[in-house]
Amino acid sequence: KQGVQVRAADFDGADLAKRAIVNENDLQAAVPGLVIRQNGGIHSFNYSIRGQSVDTYTNSPPSVLPYVNEVQISTLSASTFYDMGGIQVLKGPQGTLFGRNATGGAVLYSTAKAGDELAGYIQGRYGSYDAWNIQGAVNLPLGEVGALRVAGSVTGGGAFVKDFFTADEYGDLDQKSIRATLRSAPCGRSSGCV
């Protein structure tokens, strides 16, 4: 039956933080039946639910589609999940809601929405091999017009292979990302448009 939503997982932002789901590996460990593997490169992922996937060596469309804020993306770069509003994993055919190619399911990423209060946060992590990550967000209310939210993440370090001939280190992460979300009410919230 097309369009029946069987939620395998539904995590809001607090659940993601509580379960320490910060990347694709953590997500697939938290959702039964979901496999996320690299496909054609280190920055491209292939989603598989219950074995339904895409054949790497054909031009067939994938059967499990990822969406960010309700917009389908063809490939998803490897990154940390920062300033997320939630993640849903839907199993089974989703053709009615997400198009004919979503026969295996869909993975829905939602970023945190811009709010009406001035707020923000910054947090950091430090790990093995001098790996580090700093991420944060700021929410700016724009009065009757709406609100703006700017979030970013910077990751570095983590080199774990050393070349003894050249003294070079390999495996360093160097990822930078910034995202802006604008919520607008052109006619103002208190008055309706004519």
PDB file of C-alpha atoms in Angstrom:
ATOM      1  CA  LYS A   1       0.000   0.000   0.000  1.00  0.00           C
ATOM      2  CA  GLN A   2       1.546   3.300  -1.092  1.00  0.00           C
ATOM      3  CA  GLY A   3       2.072   6.133   1.386  1.00  0.00           C
ATOM      4  CA  VAL A   4       1.679   4.219   4.635  1.00  0.00           C
ATOM      5  CA  GLN A   5       4.067   5.744   7.139  1.00  0.00           C
ATOM      6  CA  VAL A   6       5.712   3.087   9.288  1.00  0.00           C
ATOM      7  CA  ARG A   7       8.084   4.987  11.523  1.00  0.00           C
ATOM      8  CA  ALA A   8      11.153   2.945  12.364  1.00  0.00           C
ATOM      9  CA  ALA A   9      12.471   5.856  14.398  1.00  0.00           C
ATOM     10  CA  ASP A  10      11.433   9.362  15.345  1.00  0.00           C
ATOM     11  CA  PHE A  11      14.076  11.334  17.236  1.00  0.00           C
ATOM     12  CA  ASP A  12      13.646  14.966  18.233  1.00  0.00           C
ATOM     13  CA  GLY A  13      16.610  17.218  19.029  1.00  0.00           C
ATOM     14  CA  ALA A  14      16.656  16.214  22.701  1.00  0.00           C
ATOM     15  CA  ASP A  15      16.620  12.495  21.797  1.00  0.00           C
ATOM     16  CA  LEU A  16      19.550  12.967  19.432  1.00  0.00           C
ATOM     17  CA  ALA A  17      21.586  14.622  22.201  1.00  0.00           C
ATOM     18  CA  LYS A  18      20.554  12.061  24.840  1.00  0.00           C
ATOM     19  CA  ARG A  19      21.425   9.085  22.608  1.00  0.00           C
ATOM     20  CA  ALA A  20      24.611  10.788  21.318  1.00  0.00           C
ATOM     21  CA  ILE A  21      23.553  10.451  17.667  1.00  0.00           C
ATOM     22  CA  VAL A  22      26.018  12.811  16.012  1.00  0.00           C
ATOM     23  CA  ASN A  23      26.665  11.178  12.613  1.00  0.00           C
ATOM     24  CA  GLU A  24      25.451   8.534  10.156  1.00  0.00           C
ATOM     25  CA  ASN A  25      27.167   5.656  12.005  1.00  0.00           C
ATOM     26  CA  ASP A  26      25.341   6.517  15.225  1.00  0.00           C
ATOM     27  CA  LEU A  27      22.022   6.781  13.370  1.00  0.00           C
ATOM     28  CA  GLN A  28      22.267   3.350  11.772  1.00  0.00           C
ATOM     29  CA  ALA A  29      23.199   1.827  15.145  1.00  0.00           C
ATOM     30  CA  ALA A  30      20.069   3.351  16.702  1.00  0.00           C
ATOM     31  CA  VAL A  31      17.573   2.296  13.994  1.00  0.00           C
ATOM     32  CA  PRO A  32      16.912  -1.415  13.381  1.00  0.00           C
ATOM     33  CA  GLY A  33      17.007  -2.348   9.686  1.00  0.00           C
ATOM     34  CA  LEU A  34      18.755   0.860   8.564  1.00  0.00           C
ATOM     35  CA  VAL A  35      22.163   0.561   6.891  1.00  0.00           C
ATOM     36  CA  ILE A  36      24.080   3.626   5.737  1.00  0.00           C
ATOM     37  CA  ARG A  37      27.193   2.874   3.710  1.00  0.00           C
ATOM     38  CA  GLN A  38      29.642   4.821   1.636  1.00  0.00           C
ATOM     39  CA  ASN A  39      28.840   4.659  -2.050  1.00  0.00           C
ATOM     40  CA  GLY A  40      31.341   5.767  -4.663  1.00  0.00           C
ATOM     41  CA  GLY A  41      33.376   7.970  -2.329  1.00  0.00           C
ATOM     42  CA  ILE A  42      33.978   8.923   1.259  1.00  0.00           C
ATOM     43  CA  HIS A  43      31.518  11.828   1.102  1.00  0.00           C
ATOM     44  CA  SER A  44      28.553  10.061  -0.495  1.00  0.00           C
ATOM     45  CA  PHE A  45      26.135   7.742   1.288  1.00  0.00           C
ATOM     46  CA  ASN A  46      23.724   5.048   0.209  1.00  0.00           C
ATOM     47  CA  TYR A  47      20.733   4.361   2.454  1.00  0.00           C
ATOM     48  CA  SER A  48      19.273   0.871   2.753  1.00  0.00           C
ATOM     49  CA  ILE A  49      16.203  -0.200   4.726  1.00  0.00           C
ATOM     50  CA  ARG A  50      15.385  -3.907   4.989  1.00  0.00           C
ATOM     51  CA  GLY A  51      17.815  -4.651   2.162  1.00  0.00           C
ATOM     52  CA  GLN A  52      16.220  -2.261  -0.339  1.00  0.00           C
ATOM     53  CA  SER A  53      18.928  -0.081  -1.756  1.00  0.00           C
ATOM     54  CA  VAL A  54      20.488   0.994  -5.038  1.00  0.00           C
ATOM     55  CA  ASP A  55      22.858  -1.016  -7.198  1.00  0.00           C
ATOM     56  CA  THR A  56      26.127   0.896  -7.320  1.00  0.00           C
ATOM     57  CA  TYR A  57      26.916  -0.235 -10.858  1.00  0.00           C
ATOM     58  CA  THR A  58      23.654   0.775 -12.536  1.00  0.00           C
ATOM     59  CA  ASN A  59      21.888   4.048 -13.118  1.00  0.00           C
ATOM     60  CA  SER A  60      18.816   2.959 -11.172  1.00  0.00           C
ATOM     61  CA  PRO A  61      17.435   5.496  -8.701  1.00  0.00           C
ATOM     62  CA  PRO A  62      17.786   4.752  -4.983  1.00  0.00           C
ATOM     63  CA  SER A  63      14.820   3.181  -3.218  1.00  0.00           C
ATOM     64  CA  VAL A  64      15.484   4.920   0.115  1.00  0.00           C
ATOM     65  CA  LEU A  65      15.620   8.686  -0.209  1.00  0.00           C
ATOM     66  CA  PRO A  66      17.066  11.231   2.238  1.00  0.00           C
ATOM     67  CA  TYR A  67      15.343  14.596   2.728  1.00  0.00           C
ATOM     68  CA  VAL A  68      16.541  17.735   4.497  1.00  0.00           C
ATOM     69  CA  ASN A  69      13.681  20.041   5.541  1.00  0.00           C
ATOM     70  CA  GLU A  70      11.340  18.255   3.119  1.00  0.00           C
ATOM     71  CA  VAL A  71      13.696  18.707   0.133  1.00  0.00           C
ATOM     72  CA  GLN A  72      15.102  15.558  -1.463  1.00  0.00           C
ATOM     73  CA  ILE A  73      18.859  15.413  -1.740  1.00  0.00           C
ATOM     74  CA  SER A  74      20.636  13.086  -4.148  1.00  0.00           C
ATOM     75  CA  THR A  75      23.742  12.593  -2.012  1.00  0.00           C
ATOM     76  CA  LEU A  76      24.436  13.468   1.566  1.00  0.00           C
ATOM     77  CA  SER A  77      27.923  14.506   2.586  1.00  0.00           C
ATOM     78  CA  ALA A  78      29.408  12.894   5.649  1.00  0.00           C
ATOM     79  CA  SER A  79      29.113  15.291   8.525  1.00  0.00           C
ATOM     80  CA  THR A  80      28.093  15.646  12.093  1.00  0.00           C
ATOM     81  CA  PHE A  81      24.460  16.305  12.824  1.00  0.00           C
ATOM     82  CA  TYR A  82      24.423  19.774  14.337  1.00  0.00           C
ATOM     83  CA  ASP A  83      21.543  21.974  15.458  1.00  0.00           C
ATOM     84  CA  MET A  84      18.982  19.364  14.428  1.00  0.00           C
ATOM     85  CA  GLY A  85      15.275  19.585  15.156  1.00  0.00           C
ATOM     86  CA  GLY A  86      14.790  15.865  14.566  1.00  0.00           C
ATOM     87  CA  ILE A  87      15.285  12.808  12.370  1.00  0.00           C
ATOM     88  CA  GLN A  88      12.595  10.383  11.208  1.00  0.00           C
ATOM     89  CA  VAL A  89      13.157   7.064   9.464  1.00  0.00           C
ATOM     90  CA  LEU A  90      10.146   5.772   7.525  1.00  0.00           C
ATOM     91  CA  LYS A  91      10.052   2.132   6.390  1.00  0.00           C
ATOM     92  CA  GLY A  92       8.113   0.757   3.455  1.00  0.00           C
ATOM     93  CA  PRO A  93       6.805   2.335   0.244  1.00  0.00           C
ATOM     94  CA  GLN A  94       6.407   6.110   0.520  1.00  0.00           C
ATOM     95  CA  GLY A  95       5.336   6.790  -3.068  1.00  0.00           C
ATOM     96  CA  THR A  96       2.247   8.839  -2.231  1.00  0.00           C
ATOM     97  CA  LEU A  97       4.094  11.283   0.011  1.00  0.00           C
ATOM     98  CA  PHE A  98       7.642  11.255  -1.367  1.00  0.00           C
ATOM     99  CA  GLY A  99       7.493  10.196  -5.024  1.00  0.00           C
ATOM    100  CA  ARG A 100       7.577   6.948  -6.929  1.00  0.00           C
ATOM    101  CA  ASN A 101      11.227   6.164  -6.212  1.00  0.00           C
ATOM    102  CA  ALA A 102      10.799   5.957  -2.431  1.00  0.00           C
ATOM    103  CA  THR A 103       9.837   2.272  -2.532  1.00  0.00           C
ATOM    104  CA  GLY A 104      12.067   1.289   0.382  1.00  0.00           C
ATOM    105  CA  GLY A 105      11.466   4.233   2.676  1.00  0.00           C
ATOM    106  CA  ALA A 106      12.726   7.702   3.506  1.00  0.00           C
ATOM    107  CA  VAL A 107      15.070   9.356   5.998  1.00  0.00           C
ATOM    108  CA  LEU A 108      13.832  12.805   7.002  1.00  0.00           C
ATOM    109  CA  TYR A 109      16.285  15.296   8.519  1.00  0.00           C
ATOM    110  CA  SER A 110      14.816  18.450  10.095  1.00  0.00           C
ATOM    111  CA  THR A 111      17.012  21.327  11.184  1.00  0.00           C
ATOM    112  CA  ALA A 112      16.148  23.431  14.228  1.00  0.00           C
ATOM    113  CA  LYS A 113      13.638  26.150  13.382  1.00  0.00           C
ATOM    114  CA  ALA A 114      14.099  29.861  13.965  1.00  0.00           C
ATOM    115  CA  GLY A 115      12.224  30.963  17.096  1.00  0.00           C
ATOM    116  CA  ASP A 116      10.872  34.186  18.585  1.00  0.00           C
ATOM    117  CA  GLU A 117      13.413  34.541  21.418  1.00  0.00           C
ATOM    118  CA  LEU A 118      17.024  35.645  21.445  1.00  0.00           C
ATOM    119  CA  ALA A 119      18.932  32.474  22.284  1.00  0.00           C
ATOM    120  CA  GLY A 120      21.978  30.462  21.355  1.00  0.00           C
ATOM    121  CA  TYR A 121      24.490  27.865  22.419  1.00  0.00           C
ATOM    122  CA  ILE A 122      28.039  26.730  21.824  1.00  0.00           C
ATOM    123  CA  GLN A 123      29.490  23.351  22.638  1.00  0.00           C
ATOM    124  CA  GLY A 124      32.696  21.477  22.002  1.00  0.00           C
ATOM    125  CA  ARG A 125      34.076  17.949  22.048  1.00  0.00           C
ATOM    126  CA  TYR A 126      37.622  16.658  22.251  1.00  0.00           C
ATOM    127  CA  GLY A 127      38.706  13.070  21.604  1.00  0.00           C
ATOM    128  CA  SER A 128      41.452  10.658  20.679  1.00  0.00           C
ATOM    129  CA  TYR A 129      44.273  11.736  18.362  1.00  0.00           C
ATOM    130  CA  ASP A 130      43.504  15.395  19.083  1.00  0.00           C
ATOM    131  CA  ALA A 131      40.130  15.208  17.298  1.00  0.00           C
ATOM    132  CA  TRP A 132      37.867  18.135  18.143  1.00  0.00           C
ATOM    133  CA  ASN A 133      34.528  19.622  17.179  1.00  0.00           C
ATOM    134  CA  ILE A 134      32.952  22.981  17.980  1.00  0.00           C
ATOM    135  CA  GLN A 135      29.363  23.754  17.078  1.00  0.00           C
ATOM    136  CA  GLY A 136      26.854  26.377  17.973  1.00  0.00           C
ATOM    137  CA  ALA A 137      23.840  28.379  16.938  1.00  0.00           C
ATOM    138  CA  VAL A 138      22.267  31.764  17.539  1.00  0.00           C
ATOM    139  CA  ASN A 139      18.590  32.618  17.174  1.00  0.00           C
ATOM    140  CA  LEU A 140      17.752  36.237  16.300  1.00  0.00           C
ATOM    141  CA  PRO A 141      14.126  37.454  16.469  1.00  0.00           C
ATOM    142  CA  LEU A 142      13.249  40.003  13.794  1.00  0.00           C
ATOM    143  CA  GLY A 143      10.083  41.320  15.404  1.00  0.00           C
ATOM    144  CA  GLU A 144       6.949  41.228  13.240  1.00  0.00           C
ATOM    145  CA  VAL A 145       8.981  40.173  10.201  1.00  0.00           C
ATOM    146  CA  GLY A 146      10.042  36.743  11.528  1.00  0.00           C
ATOM    147  CA  ALA A 147      13.272  35.238  12.854  1.00  0.00           C
ATOM    148  CA  LEU A 148      16.747  34.194  11.727  1.00  0.00           C
ATOM    149  CA  ARG A 149      18.786  31.239  13.010  1.00  0.00           C
ATOM    150  CA  VAL A 150      22.445  30.769  12.111  1.00  0.00           C
ATOM    151  CA  ALA A 151      24.239  27.542  13.048  1.00  0.00           C
ATOM    152  CA  GLY A 152      27.709  26.238  12.325  1.00  0.00           C
ATOM    153  CA  SER A 153      30.097  23.383  12.973  1.00  0.00           C
ATOM    154  CA  VAL A 154      33.892  23.097  12.682  1.00  0.00           C
ATOM    155  CA  THR A 155      35.748  19.783  13.012  1.00  0.00           C
ATOM    156  CA  GLY A 156      39.501  19.148  12.971  1.00  0.00           C
ATOM    157  CA  GLY A 157      42.277  16.863  14.123  1.00  0.00           C
ATOM    158  CA  GLY A 158      42.043  13.096  14.427  1.00  0.00           C
ATOM    159  CA  ALA A 159      45.044  12.036  12.319  1.00  0.00           C
ATOM    160  CA  PHE A 160      45.719   8.408  13.237  1.00  0.00           C
ATOM    161  CA  VAL A 161      48.186   7.261  10.523  1.00  0.00           C
ATOM    162  CA  LYS A 162      51.776   8.506  10.439  1.00  0.00           C
ATOM    163  CA  ASP A 163      54.096   8.139   7.451  1.00  0.00           C
ATOM    164  CA  PHE A 164      57.545   7.542   8.940  1.00  0.00           C
ATOM    165  CA  PHE A 165      59.323   8.434   5.677  1.00  0.00           C
ATOM    166  CA  THR A 166      57.782  11.882   5.249  1.00  0.00           C
ATOM    167  CA  ALA A 167      56.538  12.464   8.820  1.00  0.00           C
ATOM    168  CA  ASP A 168      53.119  13.305   7.361  1.00  0.00           C
ATOM    169  CA  GLU A 169      49.988  12.395   9.292  1.00  0.00           C
ATOM    170  CA  TYR A 170      46.852  11.137   7.547  1.00  0.00           C
ATOM    171  CA  GLY A 171      43.249  10.953   8.637  1.00  0.00           C
ATOM    172  CA  ASP A 172      42.881  14.563   9.759  1.00  0.00           C
ATOM    173  CA  LEU A 173      39.345  15.865   9.613  1.00  0.00           C
ATOM    174  CA  ASP A 174      38.835  19.331   8.197  1.00  0.00           C
ATOM    175  CA  GLN A 175      35.128  20.044   7.966  1.00  0.00           C
ATOM    176  CA  LYS A 176      33.421  23.417   8.156  1.00  0.00           C
ATOM    177  CA  SER A 177      29.723  24.005   7.758  1.00  0.00           C
ATOM    178  CA  ILE A 178      27.354  26.909   8.261  1.00  0.00           C
ATOM    179  CA  ARG A 179      23.596  27.053   7.833  1.00  0.00           C
ATOM    180  CA  ALA A 180      21.106  29.916   8.034  1.00  0.00           C
ATOM    181  CA  THR A 181      17.350  29.495   8.462  1.00  0.00           C
ATOM    182  CA  LEU A 182      14.999  32.405   7.881  1.00  0.00           C
ATOM    183  CA  ARG A 183      11.366  32.328   8.967  1.00  0.00           C
ATOM    184  CA  SER A 184       9.473  35.233   7.504  1.00  0.00           C
ATOM    185  CA  ALA A 185       6.004  36.696   7.856  1.00  0.00           C
ATOM    186  CA  PRO A 186       5.893  39.331   5.080  1.00  0.00           C
ATOM    187  CA  CYS A 187       2.651  40.943   6.259  1.00  0.00           C
ATOM    188  CA  GLY A 188       3.489  40.651   9.933  1.00  0.00           C
ATOM    189  CA  ARG A 189       2.077  38.184  12.402  1.00  0.00           C
ATOM    190  CA  SER A 190      -0.527  40.501  13.871  1.00  0.00           C
ATOM    191  CA  SER A 191      -2.106  41.624  10.588  1.00  0.00           C
ATOM    192  CA  GLY A 192      -3.230  39.485   7.688  1.00  0.00           C
ATOM    193  CA  CYS A 193      -2.340  40.102   4.044  1.00  0.00           C
ATOM    194  CA  VAL A 194      -4.938  41.844   1.910  1.00  0.00           C
TER     195      VAL A 194
END
